[in-house]
Coordinates of C-alpha atoms in Angstrom, one line a residue:
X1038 CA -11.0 5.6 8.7
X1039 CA -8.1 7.5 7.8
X1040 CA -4.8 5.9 7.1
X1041 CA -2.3 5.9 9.6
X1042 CA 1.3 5.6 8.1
X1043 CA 4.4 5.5 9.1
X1044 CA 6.0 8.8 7.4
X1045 CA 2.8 11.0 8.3
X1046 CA 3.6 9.6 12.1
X1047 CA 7.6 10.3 12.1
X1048 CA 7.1 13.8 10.1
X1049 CA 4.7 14.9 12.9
X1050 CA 7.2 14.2 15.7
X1051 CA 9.6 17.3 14.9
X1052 CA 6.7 20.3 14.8
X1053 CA 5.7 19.1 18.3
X1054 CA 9.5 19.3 19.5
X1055 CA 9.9 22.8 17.5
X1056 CA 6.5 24.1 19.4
X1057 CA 7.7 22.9 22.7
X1058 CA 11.5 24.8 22.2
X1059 CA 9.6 27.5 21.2
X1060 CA 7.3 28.3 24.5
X1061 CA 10.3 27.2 27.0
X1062 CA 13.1 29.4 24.8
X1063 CA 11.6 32.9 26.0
X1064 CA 11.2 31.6 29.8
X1065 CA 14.5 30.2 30.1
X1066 CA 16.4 33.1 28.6
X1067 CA 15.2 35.7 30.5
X1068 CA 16.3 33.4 33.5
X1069 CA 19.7 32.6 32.1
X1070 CA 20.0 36.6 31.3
X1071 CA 19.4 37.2 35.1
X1072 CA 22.1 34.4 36.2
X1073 CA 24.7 36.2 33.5
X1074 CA 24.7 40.0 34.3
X1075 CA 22.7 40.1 38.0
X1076 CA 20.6 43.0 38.8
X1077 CA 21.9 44.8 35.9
X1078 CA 19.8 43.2 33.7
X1079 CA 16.6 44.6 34.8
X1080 CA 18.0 48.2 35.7
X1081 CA 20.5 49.0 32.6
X1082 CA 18.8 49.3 29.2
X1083 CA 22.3 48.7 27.5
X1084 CA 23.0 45.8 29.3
X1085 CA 19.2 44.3 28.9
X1086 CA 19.9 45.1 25.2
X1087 CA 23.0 43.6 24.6
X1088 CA 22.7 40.5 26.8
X1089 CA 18.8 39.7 25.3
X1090 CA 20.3 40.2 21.6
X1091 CA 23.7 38.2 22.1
X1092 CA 22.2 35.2 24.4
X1093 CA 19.1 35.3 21.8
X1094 CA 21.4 34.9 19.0
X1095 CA 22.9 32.0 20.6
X1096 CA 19.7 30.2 21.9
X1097 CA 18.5 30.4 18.5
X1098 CA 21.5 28.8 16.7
X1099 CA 21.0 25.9 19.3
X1100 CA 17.8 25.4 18.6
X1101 CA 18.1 25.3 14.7
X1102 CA 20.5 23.0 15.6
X1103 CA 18.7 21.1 17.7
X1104 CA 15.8 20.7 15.3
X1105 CA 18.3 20.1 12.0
X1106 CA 19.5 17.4 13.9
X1107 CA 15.9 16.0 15.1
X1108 CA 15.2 15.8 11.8
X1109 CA 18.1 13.8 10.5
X1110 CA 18.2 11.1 13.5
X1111 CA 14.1 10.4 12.6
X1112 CA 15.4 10.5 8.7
X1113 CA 18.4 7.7 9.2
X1114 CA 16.9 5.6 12.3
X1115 CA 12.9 5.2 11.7
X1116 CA 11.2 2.8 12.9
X1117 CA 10.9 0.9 16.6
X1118 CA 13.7 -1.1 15.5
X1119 CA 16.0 1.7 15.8
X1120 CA 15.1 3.2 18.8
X1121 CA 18.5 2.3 21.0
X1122 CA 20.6 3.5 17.9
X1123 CA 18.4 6.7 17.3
X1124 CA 18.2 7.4 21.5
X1125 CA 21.8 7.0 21.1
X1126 CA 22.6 9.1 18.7
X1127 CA 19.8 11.7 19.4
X1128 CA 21.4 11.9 23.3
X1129 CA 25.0 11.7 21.6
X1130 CA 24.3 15.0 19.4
X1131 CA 22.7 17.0 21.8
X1132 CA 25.2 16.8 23.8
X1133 CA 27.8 17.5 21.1
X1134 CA 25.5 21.2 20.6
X1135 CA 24.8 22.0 24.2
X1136 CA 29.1 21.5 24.9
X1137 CA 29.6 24.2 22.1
X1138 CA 26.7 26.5 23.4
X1139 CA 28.5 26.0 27.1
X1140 CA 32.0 26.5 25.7
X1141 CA 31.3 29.5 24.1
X1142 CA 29.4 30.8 27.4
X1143 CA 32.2 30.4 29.4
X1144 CA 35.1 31.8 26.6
X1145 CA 32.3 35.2 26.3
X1146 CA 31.3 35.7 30.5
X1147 CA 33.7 33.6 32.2
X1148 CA 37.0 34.8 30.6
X1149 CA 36.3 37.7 28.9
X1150 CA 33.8 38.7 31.7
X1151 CA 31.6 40.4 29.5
X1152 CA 29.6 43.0 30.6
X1153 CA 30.3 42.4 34.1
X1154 CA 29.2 38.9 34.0
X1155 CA 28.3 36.9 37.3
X1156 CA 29.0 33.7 35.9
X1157 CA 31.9 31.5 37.1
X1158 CA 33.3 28.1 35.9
X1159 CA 31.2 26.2 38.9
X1160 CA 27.8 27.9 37.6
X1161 CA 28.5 26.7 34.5
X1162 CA 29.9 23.7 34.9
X1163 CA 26.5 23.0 37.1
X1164 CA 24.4 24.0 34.5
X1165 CA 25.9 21.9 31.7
X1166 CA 25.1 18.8 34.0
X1167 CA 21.6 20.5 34.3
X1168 CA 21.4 20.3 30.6
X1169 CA 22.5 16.9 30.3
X1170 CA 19.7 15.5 32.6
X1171 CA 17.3 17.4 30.7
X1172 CA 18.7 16.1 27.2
X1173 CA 18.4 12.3 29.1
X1174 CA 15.2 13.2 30.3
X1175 CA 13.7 14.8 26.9
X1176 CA 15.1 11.7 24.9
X1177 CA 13.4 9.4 27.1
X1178 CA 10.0 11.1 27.1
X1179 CA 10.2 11.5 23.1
X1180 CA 10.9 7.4 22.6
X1181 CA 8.2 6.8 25.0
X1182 CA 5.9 8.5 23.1
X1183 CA 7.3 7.8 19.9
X1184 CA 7.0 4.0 21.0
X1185 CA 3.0 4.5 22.2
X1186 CA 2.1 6.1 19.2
X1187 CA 3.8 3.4 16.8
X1188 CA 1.7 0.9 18.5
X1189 CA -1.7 2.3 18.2
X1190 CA -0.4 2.9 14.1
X1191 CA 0.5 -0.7 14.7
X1192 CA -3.0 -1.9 16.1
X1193 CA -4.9 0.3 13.3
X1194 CA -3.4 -1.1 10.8
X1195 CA -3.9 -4.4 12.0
X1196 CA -7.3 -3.9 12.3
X1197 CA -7.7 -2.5 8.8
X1198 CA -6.1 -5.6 7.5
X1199 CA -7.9 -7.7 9.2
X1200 CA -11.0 -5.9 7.7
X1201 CA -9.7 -5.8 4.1
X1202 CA -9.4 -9.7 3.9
X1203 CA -12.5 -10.5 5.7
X1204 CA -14.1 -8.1 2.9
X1205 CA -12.6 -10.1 0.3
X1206 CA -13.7 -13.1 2.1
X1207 CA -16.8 -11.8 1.9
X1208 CA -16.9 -10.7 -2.2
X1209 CA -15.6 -14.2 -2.7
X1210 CA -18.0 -15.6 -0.8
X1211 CA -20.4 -13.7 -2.3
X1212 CA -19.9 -14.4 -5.6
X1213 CA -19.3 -18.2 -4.8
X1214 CA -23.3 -18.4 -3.4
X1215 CA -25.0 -16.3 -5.5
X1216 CA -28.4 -17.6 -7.3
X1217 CA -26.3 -17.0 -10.6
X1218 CA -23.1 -19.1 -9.7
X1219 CA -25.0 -21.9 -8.0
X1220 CA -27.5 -22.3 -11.1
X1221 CA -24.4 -22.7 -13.6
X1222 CA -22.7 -25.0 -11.2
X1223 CA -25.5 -27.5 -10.3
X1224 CA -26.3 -27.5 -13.8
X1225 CA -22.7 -28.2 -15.4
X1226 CA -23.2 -31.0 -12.5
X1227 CA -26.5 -32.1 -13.3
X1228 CA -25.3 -32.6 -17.2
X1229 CA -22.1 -34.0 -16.0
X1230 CA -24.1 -36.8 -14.0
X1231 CA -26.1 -38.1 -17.1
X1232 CA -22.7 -37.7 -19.6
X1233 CA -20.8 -38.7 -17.2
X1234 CA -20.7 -40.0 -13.6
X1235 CA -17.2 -39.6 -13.1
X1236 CA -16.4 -36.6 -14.0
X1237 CA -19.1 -35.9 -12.0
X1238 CA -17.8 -37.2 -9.0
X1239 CA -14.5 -35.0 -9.8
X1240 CA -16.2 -32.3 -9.9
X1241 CA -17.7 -32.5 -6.4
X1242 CA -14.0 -33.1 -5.2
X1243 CA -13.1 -29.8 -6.6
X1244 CA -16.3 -27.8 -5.3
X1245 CA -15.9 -29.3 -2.1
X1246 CA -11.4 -28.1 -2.1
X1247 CA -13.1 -24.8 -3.2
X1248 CA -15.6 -24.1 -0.3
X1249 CA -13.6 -25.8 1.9
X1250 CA -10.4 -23.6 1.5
X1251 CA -12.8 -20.4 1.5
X1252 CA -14.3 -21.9 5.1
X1253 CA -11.0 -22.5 6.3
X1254 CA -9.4 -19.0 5.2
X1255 CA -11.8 -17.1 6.6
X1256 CA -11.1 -18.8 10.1
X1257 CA -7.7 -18.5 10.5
X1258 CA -7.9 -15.2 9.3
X1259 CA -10.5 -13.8 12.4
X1260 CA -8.3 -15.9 14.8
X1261 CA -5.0 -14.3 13.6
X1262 CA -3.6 -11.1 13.0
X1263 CA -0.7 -9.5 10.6
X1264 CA 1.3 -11.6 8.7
X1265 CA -0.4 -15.2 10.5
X1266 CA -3.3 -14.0 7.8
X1267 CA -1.1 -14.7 4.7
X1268 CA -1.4 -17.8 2.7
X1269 CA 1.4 -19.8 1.1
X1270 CA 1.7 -19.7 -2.7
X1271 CA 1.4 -23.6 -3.0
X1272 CA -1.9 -23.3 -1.0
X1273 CA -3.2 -20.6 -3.5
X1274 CA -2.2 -22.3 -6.6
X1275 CA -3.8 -26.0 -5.1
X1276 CA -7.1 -23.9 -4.8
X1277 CA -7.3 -22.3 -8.0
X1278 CA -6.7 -25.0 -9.8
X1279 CA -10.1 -26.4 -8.0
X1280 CA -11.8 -23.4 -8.8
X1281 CA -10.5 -23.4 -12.6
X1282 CA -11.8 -27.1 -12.6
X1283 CA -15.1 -25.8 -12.1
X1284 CA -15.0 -22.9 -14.6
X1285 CA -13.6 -25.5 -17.7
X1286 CA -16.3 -27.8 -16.9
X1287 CA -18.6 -24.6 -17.4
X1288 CA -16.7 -23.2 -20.9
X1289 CA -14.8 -26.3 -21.7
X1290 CA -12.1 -25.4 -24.3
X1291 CA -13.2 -21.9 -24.2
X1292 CA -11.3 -21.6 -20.8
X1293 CA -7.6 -22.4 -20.7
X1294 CA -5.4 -21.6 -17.3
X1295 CA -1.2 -22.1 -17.7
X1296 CA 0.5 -22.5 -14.3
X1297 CA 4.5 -22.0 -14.5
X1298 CA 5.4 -21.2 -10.9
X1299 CA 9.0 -22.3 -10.1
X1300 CA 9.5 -24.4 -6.7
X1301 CA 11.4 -22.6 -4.8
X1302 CA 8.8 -20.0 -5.0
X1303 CA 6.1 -22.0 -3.8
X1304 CA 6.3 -21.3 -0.2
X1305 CA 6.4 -17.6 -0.4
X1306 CA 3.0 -16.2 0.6
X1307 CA 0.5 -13.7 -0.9
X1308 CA -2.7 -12.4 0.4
X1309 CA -5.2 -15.3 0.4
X1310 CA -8.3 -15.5 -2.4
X1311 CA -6.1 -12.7 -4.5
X1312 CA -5.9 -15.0 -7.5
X1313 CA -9.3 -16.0 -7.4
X1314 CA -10.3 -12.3 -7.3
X1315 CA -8.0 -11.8 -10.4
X1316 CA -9.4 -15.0 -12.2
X1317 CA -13.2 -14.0 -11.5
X1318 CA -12.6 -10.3 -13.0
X1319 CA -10.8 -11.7 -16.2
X1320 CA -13.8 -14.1 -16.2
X1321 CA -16.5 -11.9 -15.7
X1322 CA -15.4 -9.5 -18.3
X1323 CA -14.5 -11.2 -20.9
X1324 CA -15.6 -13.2 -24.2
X1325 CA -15.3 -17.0 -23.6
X1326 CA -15.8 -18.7 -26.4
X1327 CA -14.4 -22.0 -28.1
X1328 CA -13.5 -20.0 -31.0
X1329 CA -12.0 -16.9 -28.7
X1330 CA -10.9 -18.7 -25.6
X1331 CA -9.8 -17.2 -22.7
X1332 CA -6.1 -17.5 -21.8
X1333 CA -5.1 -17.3 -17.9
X1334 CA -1.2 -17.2 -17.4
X1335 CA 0.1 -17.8 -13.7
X1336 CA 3.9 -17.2 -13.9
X1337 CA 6.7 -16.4 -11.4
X1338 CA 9.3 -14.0 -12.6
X1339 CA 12.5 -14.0 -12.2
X1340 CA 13.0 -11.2 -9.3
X1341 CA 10.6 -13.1 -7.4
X1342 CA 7.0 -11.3 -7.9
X1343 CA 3.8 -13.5 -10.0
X1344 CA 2.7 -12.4 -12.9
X1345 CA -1.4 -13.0 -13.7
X1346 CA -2.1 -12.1 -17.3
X1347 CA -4.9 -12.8 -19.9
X1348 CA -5.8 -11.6 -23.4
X1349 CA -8.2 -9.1 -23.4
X1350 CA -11.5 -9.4 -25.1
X1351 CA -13.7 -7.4 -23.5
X1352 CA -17.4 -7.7 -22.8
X1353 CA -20.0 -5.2 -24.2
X1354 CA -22.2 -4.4 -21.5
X1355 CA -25.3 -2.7 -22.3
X1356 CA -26.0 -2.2 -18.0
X1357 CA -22.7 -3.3 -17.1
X1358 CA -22.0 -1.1 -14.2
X1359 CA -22.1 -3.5 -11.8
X1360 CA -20.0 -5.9 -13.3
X1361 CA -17.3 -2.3 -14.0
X1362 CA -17.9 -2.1 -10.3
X1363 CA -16.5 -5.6 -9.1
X1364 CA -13.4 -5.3 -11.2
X1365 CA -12.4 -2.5 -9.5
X1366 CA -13.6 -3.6 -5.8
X1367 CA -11.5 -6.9 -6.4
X1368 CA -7.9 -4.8 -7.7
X1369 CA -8.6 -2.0 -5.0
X1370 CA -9.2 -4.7 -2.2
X1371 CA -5.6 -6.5 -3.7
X1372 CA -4.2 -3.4 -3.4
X1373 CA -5.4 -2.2 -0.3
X1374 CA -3.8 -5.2 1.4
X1375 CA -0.3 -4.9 -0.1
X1376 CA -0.4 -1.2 1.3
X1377 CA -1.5 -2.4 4.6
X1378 CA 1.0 -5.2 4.6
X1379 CA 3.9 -2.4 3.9
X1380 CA 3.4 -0.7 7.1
X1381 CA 4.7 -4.3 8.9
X1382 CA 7.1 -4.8 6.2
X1383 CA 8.9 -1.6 4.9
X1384 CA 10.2 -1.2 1.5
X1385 CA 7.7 -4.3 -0.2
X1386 CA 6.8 -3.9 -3.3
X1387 CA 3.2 -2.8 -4.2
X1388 CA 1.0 -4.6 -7.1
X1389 CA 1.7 -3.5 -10.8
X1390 CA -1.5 -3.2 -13.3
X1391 CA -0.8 -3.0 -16.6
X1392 CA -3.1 -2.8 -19.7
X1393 CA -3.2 -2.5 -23.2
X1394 CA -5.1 -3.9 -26.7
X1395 CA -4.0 -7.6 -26.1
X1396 CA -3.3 -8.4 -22.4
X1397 CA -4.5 -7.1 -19.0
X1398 CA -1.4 -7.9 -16.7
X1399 CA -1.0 -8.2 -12.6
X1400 CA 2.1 -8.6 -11.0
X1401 CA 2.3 -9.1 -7.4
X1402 CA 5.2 -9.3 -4.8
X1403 CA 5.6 -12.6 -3.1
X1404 CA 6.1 -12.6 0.4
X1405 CA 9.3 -14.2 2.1

């Protein structure tokens, strides 16, 4: 499904208006040409000429005007939140431009009777009101549909967030049940029971945190919609630390996870199941050893955003295709989201990847 975006909707708006100008402009100045020199128009070349060329002139200026203007007022006041100041000021303008077009009407056939105009201060006094009502009605019709067509951008994108987190749902989900996962698990759990019944019993606790937060995210995500599906940072940081419980009992000292989150941060939101995406991939692909541990930092910066970085020591894969492909279905599904979540929040900052020879680096916004 294609993207649907706020700037390819608002740029779209003014070659619609330009195309509509451009089939009325012909029509209605060969009728105001009539109204200006009478007869004459159609029976004196000169006057035809003259009259076509001058009012021509002018009805072009308007509308480059007109469309200058269009362009600014969608520029300055995007978005639904805007629409009373940008009907405002749309209405305001227009009327600023068709004054001057009328003023210089009347200075050119009125006073100066050009041409042997038929025009009179009533005519066009009658046809600025005209003008008016048109410019009311025009501005009207253009929210309206500027309005419609925001929501169904609206409702896509909806959906397509929806979809991206129950996707993610699904990887993680995925990954949680598969033959490979469950045999490391219930074997860490099986040794654990023999060595040692309570940290046996502790790691049940955490499992259970672990499946139960995934049950529990995927709910209230299908029951809600837009921001609704966001989770609070606290939340996310209660659930890794269940799922890290499982991975240490697995590697023991080879696995090492350092939280430094400051409070006031903690109830900012992120996507749900984003740092166990990021966790997994550092996981998956690379060395864990006792002797080469792998180092998972959590940290909040100070404008605000979390930072998820780990030392790189990558993996050699001999068939590792599929394991190339999960890192980037995890960052592209983080990413995805964040782009998504833009369109209901303007101006948030997008994820940062960063890697070199030592560390693979995330940041990600947090949510107010």
């Amino acid at each position: 499904m294609e993207k649907v975006s706020v700037e390819n909707f608002s740029v779209t708006i003014n070659p619609q208006r330009r195309r509509r100008y451009v089939l009325i402009l012909p029509v209605f100045l060969l009728i105001f040409n009539y109204m200006v020199s009478g007869s004459a128009y159609l029976t004196n070349w000169e006057v035809f000429g003259v009259v076509t060329l001058l009012n021509g002139a002018l009805f072009a200026g308007v509308f480059f005007g007109i469309n200058h203007t269009n362009q600014e007022i969608s520029k300055r006041y995007d978005g639904l939140d805007h629409t009373l100041k940008r009907a405002a000021v749309s209405v305001c303008c227009h009327t600023i431009i068709a004054a001057f077009f009328w003023v210089l009407i009347t200075v050119l056939y009125v006073r100066m009777d050009f041409l042997g105009s038929k025009l009179n201060g009533g005519t066009v006094v009658t046809m600025f009101l005209i003008s008016l009502a048109v410019i009311l009605i025009t501005t009207g019709l253009e929210e309206t549909y500027y309005a419609i067509g925001r929501w169904k951008m609206h409702e896509v994108n909806k959906e397509r967030l929806l979809k991206e987190n129950i996707n993610g749902q699904l990887e993680s989900l995925k990954s949680q049940i598969s033959p490979h996962f469950l045999f490391n698990t219930l074997n860490s759990l099986s040794a654990l029971i023999t060595e040692d019944p309570d940290k046996a019993e502790q790691f049940v606790d955490e499992m259970a945190r672990v499946y139960r937060y995934l049950l529990q995210t995927n709910h209230s995500s299908v029951d809600q919609g837009d921001f609704s599906q966001l989770t609070t940072l606290k939340k996310e940081l209660s659930f890794i630390e269940s799922y890290s419980h499982l991975l240490k009992t697995r590697y023991g000292e080879g696995m090492k996870l350092h939280i430094h989150v400051e409070d006031h941060f903690l109830h900012r939101r992120i996507p749900p199941l984003t740092l166990q995406l990021l966790v997994e991939n550092a996981v998956k692909h690379n060395v864990i050893r006792v002797s080469r541990p792998l180092t998972i930092f959590i940290l909040s910066t100070y404008d605000g955003q979390l930072m998820v970085r780990n030392n790189l020591q990558k993996k050699s894969f001999t068939a590792g295709v599929e394991n190339l492909e999960s890192t980037q279905v995890g960052l592209a599904n983080i990413i995805s989201k964040y782009q998504l979540l833009a369109e209901y929040k303007p101006g948030l900052p997008q994820p940062r990847i960063e890697s070199n020879h030592e560390f693979f680096t995330v940041t990600l916004p947090l949510i107010s």
